[in-house]
Tab-separated table of C-alpha atoms in Angstrom:
chain	number	residue	atom	x	y	z
Z	17	UNK	CA	-80.402	-166.359	-8.884
Z	18	UNK	CA	-80.914	-167.450	-5.266
Z	19	UNK	CA	-78.611	-166.253	-2.450
Z	20	UNK	CA	-76.592	-169.142	-1.067
Z	21	UNK	CA	-76.680	-167.597	2.408
Z	22	UNK	CA	-80.277	-166.509	3.043
Z	23	UNK	CA	-82.178	-168.070	0.124
Z	24	UNK	CA	-83.584	-164.777	-1.159
Z	25	UNK	CA	-83.737	-163.949	-4.846
Z	26	UNK	CA	-80.940	-161.797	-6.306
Z	27	UNK	CA	-81.893	-159.639	-9.219
Z	28	UNK	CA	-79.793	-159.761	-12.441
Z	29	UNK	CA	-76.864	-157.358	-12.397
Z	30	UNK	CA	-76.556	-157.204	-8.609
Z	31	UNK	CA	-73.206	-158.040	-7.034
Z	32	UNK	CA	-74.602	-158.447	-3.543
Z	33	UNK	CA	-77.707	-159.964	-2.049
Z	34	UNK	CA	-80.191	-157.199	-1.255
Z	35	UNK	CA	-81.261	-158.982	1.929
Z	36	UNK	CA	-78.094	-160.173	3.681
Z	37	UNK	CA	-75.290	-158.467	1.635
Z	38	UNK	CA	-73.521	-161.665	0.589
Z	39	UNK	CA	-71.439	-161.239	-2.556
Z	40	UNK	CA	-72.613	-163.118	-5.646
Z	41	UNK	CA	-70.267	-166.009	-6.553
Z	42	UNK	CA	-67.904	-165.041	-9.369
Z	43	UNK	CA	-68.231	-161.286	-8.785
Z	44	UNK	CA	-65.430	-159.064	-7.513
Z	45	UNK	CA	-64.846	-155.408	-6.547
Z	46	UNK	CA	-62.166	-153.312	-8.153
Z	47	UNK	CA	-61.072	-150.568	-5.749
Z	48	UNK	CA	-60.230	-147.488	-7.753
Z	49	UNK	CA	-57.731	-144.983	-6.429
Z	50	UNK	CA	-59.441	-141.738	-5.472
Z	51	UNK	CA	-58.151	-138.365	-6.519
Z	52	UNK	CA	-56.770	-137.888	-3.020
Z	53	UNK	CA	-54.685	-141.077	-3.185
Z	54	UNK	CA	-53.453	-140.700	-6.750
Z	55	UNK	CA	-53.150	-136.982	-7.260
Z	56	UNK	CA	-52.622	-135.460	-3.815
Z	57	UNK	CA	-48.797	-136.031	-3.666
Z	58	UNK	CA	-48.411	-134.225	-6.977
Z	59	UNK	CA	-50.661	-131.382	-5.846
Z	60	UNK	CA	-48.607	-131.059	-2.689
Z	61	UNK	CA	-45.346	-130.955	-4.670
Z	62	UNK	CA	-46.715	-128.119	-6.816
Z	63	UNK	CA	-47.931	-126.236	-3.725
Z	64	UNK	CA	-44.541	-126.748	-2.001
Z	65	UNK	CA	-42.717	-125.499	-5.098
Z	66	UNK	CA	-44.891	-122.408	-5.423
Z	67	UNK	CA	-44.725	-121.791	-1.666
Z	68	UNK	CA	-40.930	-121.785	-1.653
Z	69	UNK	CA	-40.831	-119.542	-4.736
Z	70	UNK	CA	-43.200	-117.021	-3.179
Z	71	UNK	CA	-41.182	-117.189	0.064
Z	72	UNK	CA	-38.022	-116.391	-1.932
Z	73	UNK	CA	-39.591	-113.022	-2.939
Z	74	UNK	CA	-40.473	-112.019	0.624
Z	75	UNK	CA	-37.720	-113.450	2.842
Z	76	UNK	CA	-34.671	-111.406	1.909
Z	77	UNK	CA	-34.163	-110.405	5.542
Z	78	UNK	CA	-35.217	-113.756	6.961
Z	79	UNK	CA	-33.100	-116.158	9.036
Z	80	UNK	CA	-30.221	-117.234	6.809
Z	81	UNK	CA	-29.418	-120.241	9.060
Z	82	UNK	CA	-32.969	-121.597	8.759
Z	83	UNK	CA	-33.071	-120.922	5.001
Z	84	UNK	CA	-29.709	-122.715	4.479
Z	85	UNK	CA	-31.026	-125.642	6.493
Z	86	UNK	CA	-34.076	-125.849	4.251
Z	87	UNK	CA	-32.010	-125.957	1.102
Z	88	UNK	CA	-29.715	-128.673	2.476
Z	89	UNK	CA	-32.232	-130.834	4.387
Z	90	UNK	CA	-34.259	-131.209	1.193
Z	91	UNK	CA	-31.396	-133.116	-0.496
Z	92	UNK	CA	-30.953	-135.471	2.492
Z	93	UNK	CA	-34.661	-136.203	2.539
Z	94	UNK	CA	-34.661	-136.986	-1.172
Z	95	UNK	CA	-31.773	-139.452	-0.776
Z	96	UNK	CA	-33.691	-141.195	2.010
Z	97	UNK	CA	-36.906	-141.388	-0.036
Z	98	UNK	CA	-35.144	-142.790	-3.129
Z	99	UNK	CA	-33.263	-145.262	-0.980
Z	100	UNK	CA	-36.533	-146.492	0.515
Z	101	UNK	CA	-38.008	-146.973	-2.951
Z	102	UNK	CA	-35.234	-149.488	-3.663
Z	103	UNK	CA	-37.124	-152.282	-1.894
Z	104	UNK	CA	-35.907	-155.364	-3.771
Z	105	UNK	CA	-32.292	-155.127	-2.596
Z	106	UNK	CA	-31.142	-151.903	-0.810
Z	107	UNK	CA	-27.721	-150.636	-1.744
Z	108	UNK	CA	-24.706	-150.810	0.570
Z	109	UNK	CA	-24.637	-147.756	2.790
Z	110	UNK	CA	-20.804	-147.576	2.537
Z	111	UNK	CA	-21.066	-147.192	-1.286
Z	112	UNK	CA	-23.729	-144.484	-1.025
Z	113	UNK	CA	-21.617	-142.578	1.525
Z	114	UNK	CA	-18.641	-142.680	-0.901
Z	115	UNK	CA	-20.824	-141.430	-3.763
Z	116	UNK	CA	-22.288	-138.641	-1.635
Z	117	UNK	CA	-18.916	-137.461	-0.312
Z	118	UNK	CA	-17.230	-137.504	-3.698
Z	119	UNK	CA	-20.210	-135.585	-5.103
Z	120	UNK	CA	-19.957	-133.089	-2.248
Z	121	UNK	CA	-16.195	-132.682	-1.891
Z	122	UNK	CA	-14.390	-133.578	-5.137
Z	123	UNK	CA	-16.868	-132.610	-7.815
Z	124	UNK	CA	-17.350	-128.912	-6.885
Z	125	UNK	CA	-13.602	-128.372	-7.071
Z	126	UNK	CA	-13.242	-130.211	-10.373
Z	127	UNK	CA	-16.296	-128.462	-11.866
Z	128	UNK	CA	-15.062	-124.980	-10.883
Z	129	UNK	CA	-11.677	-125.609	-12.542
Z	130	UNK	CA	-13.199	-126.856	-15.771
Z	131	UNK	CA	-15.913	-124.203	-15.772
Z	132	UNK	CA	-13.293	-121.436	-15.546
Z	133	UNK	CA	-11.713	-122.699	-18.752
Z	134	UNK	CA	-15.045	-122.954	-20.580
Z	135	UNK	CA	-16.035	-119.493	-19.302
Z	136	UNK	CA	-13.019	-117.991	-21.127
Z	137	UNK	CA	-14.074	-119.711	-24.335
Z	138	UNK	CA	-17.680	-118.536	-23.990
Z	139	UNK	CA	-16.502	-114.933	-23.408
Z	140	UNK	CA	-14.475	-115.101	-26.632
Z	141	UNK	CA	-17.419	-116.420	-28.683
Z	142	UNK	CA	-20.100	-114.076	-27.311
Z	143	UNK	CA	-20.432	-110.776	-25.498
Z	144	UNK	CA	-21.307	-110.885	-21.857
Z	145	UNK	CA	-24.881	-109.802	-21.113
Z	146	UNK	CA	-26.343	-111.092	-24.382
Z	147	UNK	CA	-28.915	-113.876	-24.606
Z	148	UNK	CA	-26.422	-115.988	-26.628
Z	149	UNK	CA	-23.858	-115.651	-23.842
Z	150	UNK	CA	-26.442	-116.722	-21.249
Z	151	UNK	CA	-27.439	-119.799	-23.269
Z	152	UNK	CA	-23.797	-120.835	-23.957
Z	153	UNK	CA	-22.981	-120.274	-20.305
Z	154	UNK	CA	-25.918	-122.411	-19.223
Z	155	UNK	CA	-25.260	-125.339	-21.543
Z	156	UNK	CA	-21.458	-125.501	-21.803
Z	157	UNK	CA	-20.093	-123.874	-18.621
Z	158	UNK	CA	-22.752	-125.204	-16.187
Z	159	UNK	CA	-24.755	-128.124	-17.597
Z	160	UNK	CA	-22.104	-129.913	-19.673
Z	161	UNK	CA	-19.292	-129.558	-17.139
Z	162	UNK	CA	-21.319	-130.519	-14.068
Z	163	UNK	CA	-23.114	-133.468	-15.648
Z	164	UNK	CA	-19.859	-134.866	-17.125
Z	165	UNK	CA	-18.179	-134.638	-13.714
Z	166	UNK	CA	-21.085	-136.379	-11.999
Z	167	UNK	CA	-21.162	-139.084	-14.645
Z	168	UNK	CA	-17.393	-139.689	-14.316
Z	169	UNK	CA	-17.678	-140.341	-10.577
Z	170	UNK	CA	-20.815	-142.425	-11.030
Z	171	UNK	CA	-19.267	-144.744	-13.614
Z	172	UNK	CA	-15.907	-145.033	-11.803
Z	173	UNK	CA	-17.424	-146.157	-8.504
Z	174	UNK	CA	-20.484	-148.193	-9.558
Z	175	UNK	CA	-20.238	-149.671	-13.078
Z	176	UNK	CA	-18.287	-152.771	-11.981
Z	177	UNK	CA	-19.510	-152.837	-8.396
Z	178	UNK	CA	-21.192	-156.191	-7.503
Z	179	UNK	CA	-24.050	-154.388	-5.792
Z	180	UNK	CA	-25.132	-152.918	-9.165
Z	181	UNK	CA	-27.464	-155.763	-10.037
Z	182	UNK	CA	-30.871	-154.088	-10.544
Z	183	UNK	CA	-31.854	-151.327	-12.976
Z	184	UNK	CA	-33.201	-148.997	-10.265
Z	185	UNK	CA	-29.774	-149.075	-8.604
Z	186	UNK	CA	-28.675	-146.726	-11.339
Z	187	UNK	CA	-31.195	-144.131	-10.134
Z	188	UNK	CA	-30.074	-144.555	-6.534
Z	189	UNK	CA	-26.369	-144.096	-7.360
Z	190	UNK	CA	-26.878	-141.226	-9.772
Z	191	UNK	CA	-29.083	-139.217	-7.448
Z	192	UNK	CA	-26.775	-139.810	-4.516
Z	193	UNK	CA	-23.840	-138.261	-6.389
Z	194	UNK	CA	-26.074	-135.439	-7.664
Z	195	UNK	CA	-27.491	-134.549	-4.262
Z	196	UNK	CA	-24.065	-134.548	-2.661
Z	197	UNK	CA	-22.979	-132.037	-5.323
Z	198	UNK	CA	-26.216	-130.041	-4.931
Z	199	UNK	CA	-25.933	-129.669	-1.115
Z	200	UNK	CA	-22.410	-128.155	-1.410
Z	201	UNK	CA	-23.337	-126.050	-4.459
Z	202	UNK	CA	-26.275	-124.585	-2.564
Z	203	UNK	CA	-23.993	-123.660	0.338
Z	204	UNK	CA	-21.494	-122.034	-2.006
Z	205	UNK	CA	-24.262	-120.070	-3.695
Z	206	UNK	CA	-25.536	-118.854	-0.311
Z	207	UNK	CA	-22.199	-117.522	0.937
Z	208	UNK	CA	-22.608	-113.767	0.833
Z	209	UNK	CA	-26.219	-114.095	-0.323
Z	210	UNK	CA	-29.559	-113.733	1.458
Z	211	UNK	CA	-32.431	-115.948	2.593
Z	212	UNK	CA	-34.414	-115.396	-0.589
Z	213	UNK	CA	-31.759	-117.210	-2.620
Z	214	UNK	CA	-31.865	-120.129	-0.237
Z	215	UNK	CA	-35.640	-120.543	-0.673
Z	216	UNK	CA	-35.289	-120.234	-4.431
Z	217	UNK	CA	-32.667	-122.997	-4.471
Z	218	UNK	CA	-34.851	-125.172	-2.256
Z	219	UNK	CA	-37.826	-124.760	-4.621
Z	220	UNK	CA	-36.138	-126.831	-7.303
Z	221	UNK	CA	-33.866	-129.771	-6.464
Z	222	UNK	CA	-32.394	-129.587	-9.928
Z	223	UNK	CA	-29.404	-131.909	-9.646
Z	224	UNK	CA	-31.552	-134.619	-8.072
Z	225	UNK	CA	-33.993	-134.434	-10.988
Z	226	UNK	CA	-31.156	-134.430	-13.582
Z	227	UNK	CA	-29.717	-137.433	-11.706
Z	228	UNK	CA	-33.043	-139.351	-11.888
Z	229	UNK	CA	-33.020	-139.233	-15.699
Z	230	UNK	CA	-29.325	-140.027	-15.990
Z	231	UNK	CA	-29.697	-142.898	-13.517
Z	232	UNK	CA	-32.683	-144.426	-15.379
Z	233	UNK	CA	-30.689	-144.755	-18.608
Z	234	UNK	CA	-27.571	-145.790	-16.680
Z	235	UNK	CA	-29.497	-148.735	-15.200
Z	236	UNK	CA	-30.819	-149.694	-18.645
Z	237	UNK	CA	-27.253	-149.517	-20.010
Z	238	UNK	CA	-26.008	-151.954	-17.346
Z	239	UNK	CA	-28.748	-154.401	-18.302
Z	240	UNK	CA	-27.852	-154.165	-22.019
Z	241	UNK	CA	-24.146	-154.809	-21.324
Z	242	UNK	CA	-24.954	-157.877	-19.243
Z	243	UNK	CA	-27.006	-159.200	-22.216
Z	244	UNK	CA	-23.922	-158.739	-24.489
Z	245	UNK	CA	-25.025	-155.572	-26.237
Z	246	UNK	CA	-21.968	-153.400	-25.522
Z	247	UNK	CA	-22.781	-150.927	-28.297
Z	248	UNK	CA	-26.340	-150.505	-27.111
Z	249	UNK	CA	-25.109	-150.066	-23.544
Z	250	UNK	CA	-22.731	-147.235	-24.558
Z	251	UNK	CA	-25.563	-145.497	-26.491
Z	252	UNK	CA	-27.835	-145.767	-23.526
Z	253	UNK	CA	-25.275	-144.195	-21.197
Z	254	UNK	CA	-24.758	-141.337	-23.684
Z	255	UNK	CA	-28.530	-140.912	-23.885
Z	256	UNK	CA	-28.760	-140.545	-20.116
Z	257	UNK	CA	-25.880	-138.051	-20.004
Z	258	UNK	CA	-27.290	-135.958	-22.912
Z	259	UNK	CA	-30.785	-135.988	-21.367
Z	260	UNK	CA	-29.418	-134.653	-18.092
Z	261	UNK	CA	-27.365	-131.990	-19.901
Z	262	UNK	CA	-30.376	-130.945	-21.998
Z	263	UNK	CA	-32.770	-130.539	-19.033
Z	264	UNK	CA	-30.066	-128.851	-16.956
Z	265	UNK	CA	-29.147	-126.512	-19.835
Z	266	UNK	CA	-32.734	-125.502	-20.542
Z	267	UNK	CA	-33.426	-124.681	-16.926
Z	268	UNK	CA	-30.205	-122.737	-16.448
Z	269	UNK	CA	-30.769	-120.853	-19.711
Z	270	UNK	CA	-34.151	-119.589	-18.567
Z	271	UNK	CA	-32.681	-118.527	-15.183
Z	272	UNK	CA	-29.629	-116.821	-16.702
Z	273	UNK	CA	-31.574	-114.991	-19.428
Z	274	UNK	CA	-33.972	-113.759	-16.727
Z	275	UNK	CA	-31.229	-112.559	-14.389
Z	276	UNK	CA	-29.137	-110.963	-17.150
Z	277	UNK	CA	-31.868	-108.968	-18.860
Z	278	UNK	CA	-33.283	-105.521	-18.164
Z	279	UNK	CA	-36.322	-106.068	-20.428
Z	280	UNK	CA	-39.339	-106.277	-18.084
Z	281	UNK	CA	-41.425	-108.282	-20.527
Z	282	UNK	CA	-38.614	-110.773	-21.105
Z	283	UNK	CA	-37.996	-111.073	-17.395
Z	284	UNK	CA	-41.717	-111.704	-16.720
Z	285	UNK	CA	-41.864	-114.315	-19.505
Z	286	UNK	CA	-38.729	-116.053	-18.219
Z	287	UNK	CA	-39.965	-116.050	-14.619
Z	288	UNK	CA	-43.303	-117.527	-15.669
Z	289	UNK	CA	-41.510	-120.159	-17.750
Z	290	UNK	CA	-39.257	-120.946	-14.791
Z	291	UNK	CA	-42.220	-121.536	-12.461
Z	292	UNK	CA	-43.881	-123.846	-15.025
Z	293	UNK	CA	-40.609	-125.743	-15.672
Z	294	UNK	CA	-40.026	-126.157	-11.906
Z	295	UNK	CA	-43.492	-127.509	-11.237
Z	296	UNK	CA	-43.513	-129.825	-14.256
Z	297	UNK	CA	-40.056	-131.270	-13.533
Z	298	UNK	CA	-40.722	-131.678	-9.828
Z	299	UNK	CA	-43.946	-133.563	-10.488
Z	300	UNK	CA	-42.435	-135.653	-13.289
Z	301	UNK	CA	-39.497	-136.577	-11.064
Z	302	UNK	CA	-41.911	-137.870	-8.389
Z	303	UNK	CA	-43.905	-139.850	-10.979
Z	304	UNK	CA	-40.838	-141.247	-12.709
Z	305	UNK	CA	-39.008	-142.548	-9.611
Z	306	UNK	CA	-42.224	-144.303	-8.521
Z	307	UNK	CA	-42.519	-145.768	-12.039
Z	308	UNK	CA	-38.886	-146.758	-12.260
Z	309	UNK	CA	-38.973	-148.451	-8.860
Z	310	UNK	CA	-42.175	-150.314	-9.773
Z	311	UNK	CA	-40.705	-151.578	-13.052
Z	312	UNK	CA	-37.363	-152.596	-11.461
Z	313	UNK	CA	-35.740	-155.725	-12.903
Z	314	UNK	CA	-32.455	-157.526	-12.403
Z	315	UNK	CA	-29.727	-156.503	-14.862
């Protein structure tokens, strides 16, 4: 083949002219993402998670004000990032403010009242301090109650809202409610606590991650209802709620078993499991919201 630019011969298999560098007609270059572009954000998330966990073991006497700020600012940053990912049609700020405030002000009160009732039932079924008690406490008192409350507010305010017209909107709404709840829950946990607890809470934005999964199925459910599949829509909403409860319950079970045991081997195993769970869920949350946003479609 002869180069159209300089007239020199181009050897078979070459994409460019060896003399002038002109690209051979019909050839193209596929730019592959390097490790640093594709993997670096996930590596940074793991390092941040581990850094906050390690800090939680060494900062018991640290600045409580700064630590509380870290645990709360994280939620605000996550809302902003998820909002920015919704590029097709950003959601009304007024609706997001309502979701955040109800998650922050109404839900903690409702959750505490319901949890107190479930706590009595769990104490009747199992003895306090046992592994069974920790698991029941994690799944029924914490995970079930809190996710049901968040779902109730989510559906009441958004299901029939005209702005809910894309599937990724479900993720935006769900995580906004969840982060509102998480910010206040963090503050309540930190009253009378120390800086180490604040850093531990900041290491894992649990409610945001639970909200991502609930919101994904919630958006799918809206799409199914608009296509006339009411039964499928209801199943998809239940799937989102149960997924959030399952992930929430597993995480809380590990934490509660660890904190309620005096067995050093069990404590070490639970702590190691907790670190792995935190890192995996944090990375998966990042990958999933990018994926959900990229695959966004009108409902």
